[in-house]
């Protein structure tokens, strides 16, 4: 993987451990020579990730709709800032540029981006690895929800393998590089004809 797209929280009102995790991820990607694609934001985990990667000499591409222009975006230091018109164009462009996806802790935006990449993988639109950084167990309730959905038959067991899980960035990247797309994805809708 030469380019990874990172989704993460834009809020500044979060505990230092989450900002530290974003910095550690940015630095880990830069040290491995992996280019980052992200939303271009300057705040919260987004800014922490990007500045840490840039400080290590890494490449960081921001993709953002024009309406985020201003202090919400890193204007001066990014390797490249691509301005698109809509949020949908942005997500498609980020997905096109990246060979894998990581979700760090985040809110609605992060969850929405993560789940769109998971649903695209589920129907075979891409086979790129997806990883969740489970800083301090942040994603444990989400994993429990996914297991609940699986128990109730809404998520196929093999689709649980669509994403890797890791507490530390190095461990997560290792799991993602060993990713094998689950078999049987053509059977993404199963009819029960009994
Ligand atoms: P959230 O998790 O709700 O904070 O949303 C974060 C996600 O939404 C990021 O991965 C971005 O793609 C996008 N996003 C939210 N706020 C901004 C912002 N100020 N600048 C750029 N992208 C943002």
XYZ file of C-alpha atoms and ligand atoms in Angstrom, residues 6-11 38-43 46 63-65 68 72-73 87 90 94 105-111 113, ligand 1:
53
model
C -7.619 8.142 6.721
C -11.025 9.077 8.114
C -11.022 10.618 11.581
C -12.745 13.016 13.920
C -12.650 16.767 13.280
C -13.565 17.699 16.867
C -7.681 12.693 4.039
C -10.271 15.450 4.214
C -7.778 18.329 4.423
C -8.988 19.515 7.835
C -6.857 21.373 10.360
C -8.867 20.535 13.460
C -7.531 15.380 11.197
C -9.511 16.449 -0.654
C -12.224 18.861 0.347
C -15.327 20.561 -0.939
C -14.730 23.968 4.070
C -10.915 24.653 8.813
C -8.466 23.433 6.160
C -19.130 15.613 -0.363
C -14.830 14.066 -2.299
C -10.466 9.860 -1.809
C -11.799 7.466 16.343
C -14.382 9.929 15.064
C -18.032 10.946 14.939
C -20.798 10.912 12.328
C -18.524 11.930 9.442
C -15.948 9.257 10.213
C -18.572 6.545 10.740
C -17.118 7.348 5.521
P -16.557 13.721 12.212
O -16.112 12.314 12.496
O -18.040 13.891 12.310
O -15.783 14.747 12.986
O -16.235 13.972 10.685
C -14.934 13.829 10.238
C -14.924 13.394 8.808
O -15.793 14.258 8.059
C -13.519 13.516 8.229
O -12.956 12.250 7.899
C -13.719 14.426 7.022
O -13.679 13.716 5.813
C -15.061 15.104 7.213
N -14.920 16.451 7.843
C -15.582 16.891 8.925
N -15.239 18.146 9.255
C -14.328 18.550 8.360
C -13.573 19.753 8.167
N -13.697 20.804 8.970
N -12.706 19.796 7.146
C -12.597 18.755 6.320
N -13.277 17.594 6.449
C -14.127 17.472 7.460
